[in-house]
């Protein structure tokens, strides 16, 4: 089917989505009016049926039209940032697209054009362009123009194809914003049909954006920008995980954009990101027919004419920002690091974070020694003595993941002891002033001794950990370095569980609960939202917002506080013997066998469990907990992959694990 016909059919289908219910209601009222002339009873029943149908349709439409895919980020006006706006207007003119009504800066690594349409895309609305802050650090002005052209071209024109694509975007955004319920069940079919009809149109729109970018910046620059953008996304992910996480650990504010530029300019990172970008592009699969892969877009660009622009602007894109020393930190504070402490330079932040990390690991080693039952002092001398006696496995066992497969335990013992013992040695050197951590944009902070030499704690302690006969040699080397062997940290407290994801609701012992999956265990909270209210939340925007807000509040509340709520239940990972996940097309059930004896650390009501089967492999008494899904469950985060990480080898599944989106 050709593009114009697809566009016309999509528009007709969407208009019919509104028109058919209206005709149905009018028809019912017409029948009622006609019947009233001859039989008042039948006419009244027909009128009542018309009222019921009209009310149901009104509720459904109100729920659909009430979904708000509003803009995000920090608004930027033309007076405050004229150069940035001038660039956007120039690109919009080249793309023959209307200028956006609003410009916002977000923390994403891309550009997105959002349009707040009416009647789910039938009528145009305000257009907001969202530009990712990382792009300003990683791209040049010309490269940023390429990315802007590829996005702004999607909203260009008033052709039937543009209308169909606008309808598609609005319909799919609305479907994503709906919770489970009858409205979503009915609307999902319409959304799938719109997506299938417009897939070739969206694909053509994407390739048209690339062609406009070629006209603006040239083929070579456009192709290079496509590849660079992939590397930029990978780099931002690494930078956030490895460096921005330091700020949260020590509660200090870094210069985010400045640090990201330094990260990208590091030669090791440049080479690594370029190689990974190539691998990512070659491995990318076309999951949706409407979305061409980067490699397919590059192939299409190779066949394009090779016209080059008169000139390119190779300045960093951040040069478009007026007064960056003041405006960039203000945006960073609101977007990324709001609520943290004073702003410090990156070298100081890296040193504080690395010192904090080794102190935490030293506390974990002390905690393992205390919990192990091995007769040893929780300091370096005591640990080395226990290792020399061959008691390392027992000593480090409390620090191991209880879900490890048996064949991986020996390797984990060596790796965990190397990590914790090496960190304790470094902590002793740092506290004595014999060493300090130095910022390294190619990897973790490096340890530098007072005489300028670098020290790798892994290479220092791993040989003795792997072979206890080498412990005396390690003992002498530590004394030579000036390490205080009586150094110890107080045993660390139980770490705060980190939330992986949640599912609301699930069914446990025939009662609804909210399930929170953390890296330490499962938290269960009674769900007091009735079934009728959950179904209405799928149709009524106000109830849907209320339910989303409730789940958002729960997800943002520390797990320790959630455990104090009335009726909360806690299943600790250390008490799980085995777990089985049974799945079919529409539902799943998680069955866990638990140790709930006097040594258990779980807090679980007996009313939620049942005796384990008699054929259990363990001779100890076990309790069984069953958690099953319900049809209208709502998911947040990555609960299923988090469950796999939590239970490890103890979890067996009769089908492939659920994939978190």
Tab-separated table of C-alpha atoms in Angstrom, residues 9-10 14 27 34 84 124 174 201 223 323 376 406 426 430 435 450 468 477 573 594 616 641:
chain	number	residue	atom	x	y	z
A	9	UNK	CA	-6.625	5.063	5.974
A	10	UNK	CA	-4.925	5.934	9.273
A	14	UNK	CA	-8.749	7.541	13.811
A	27	UNK	CA	-28.642	5.879	16.993
A	34	UNK	CA	-39.036	6.551	17.821
A	84	UNK	CA	20.861	28.376	20.860
A	124	UNK	CA	-2.162	20.464	16.238
A	174	UNK	CA	-1.464	7.782	25.217
A	201	UNK	CA	5.528	6.338	6.859
A	223	UNK	CA	27.285	9.898	8.818
A	323	UNK	CA	27.568	32.836	29.999
A	376	UNK	CA	40.458	-13.812	64.576
A	406	UNK	CA	28.356	-24.080	43.949
A	426	UNK	CA	44.494	1.034	51.013
A	430	UNK	CA	45.274	6.632	53.262
A	435	UNK	CA	48.976	7.355	49.918
A	450	UNK	CA	53.735	9.383	48.979
A	468	UNK	CA	48.092	-18.984	51.709
A	477	UNK	CA	55.640	-6.223	52.140
A	573	UNK	CA	17.560	-13.279	50.502
A	594	UNK	CA	12.169	-20.404	52.991
A	616	UNK	CA	11.855	-31.255	49.501
A	641	UNK	CA	15.917	-8.933	36.187
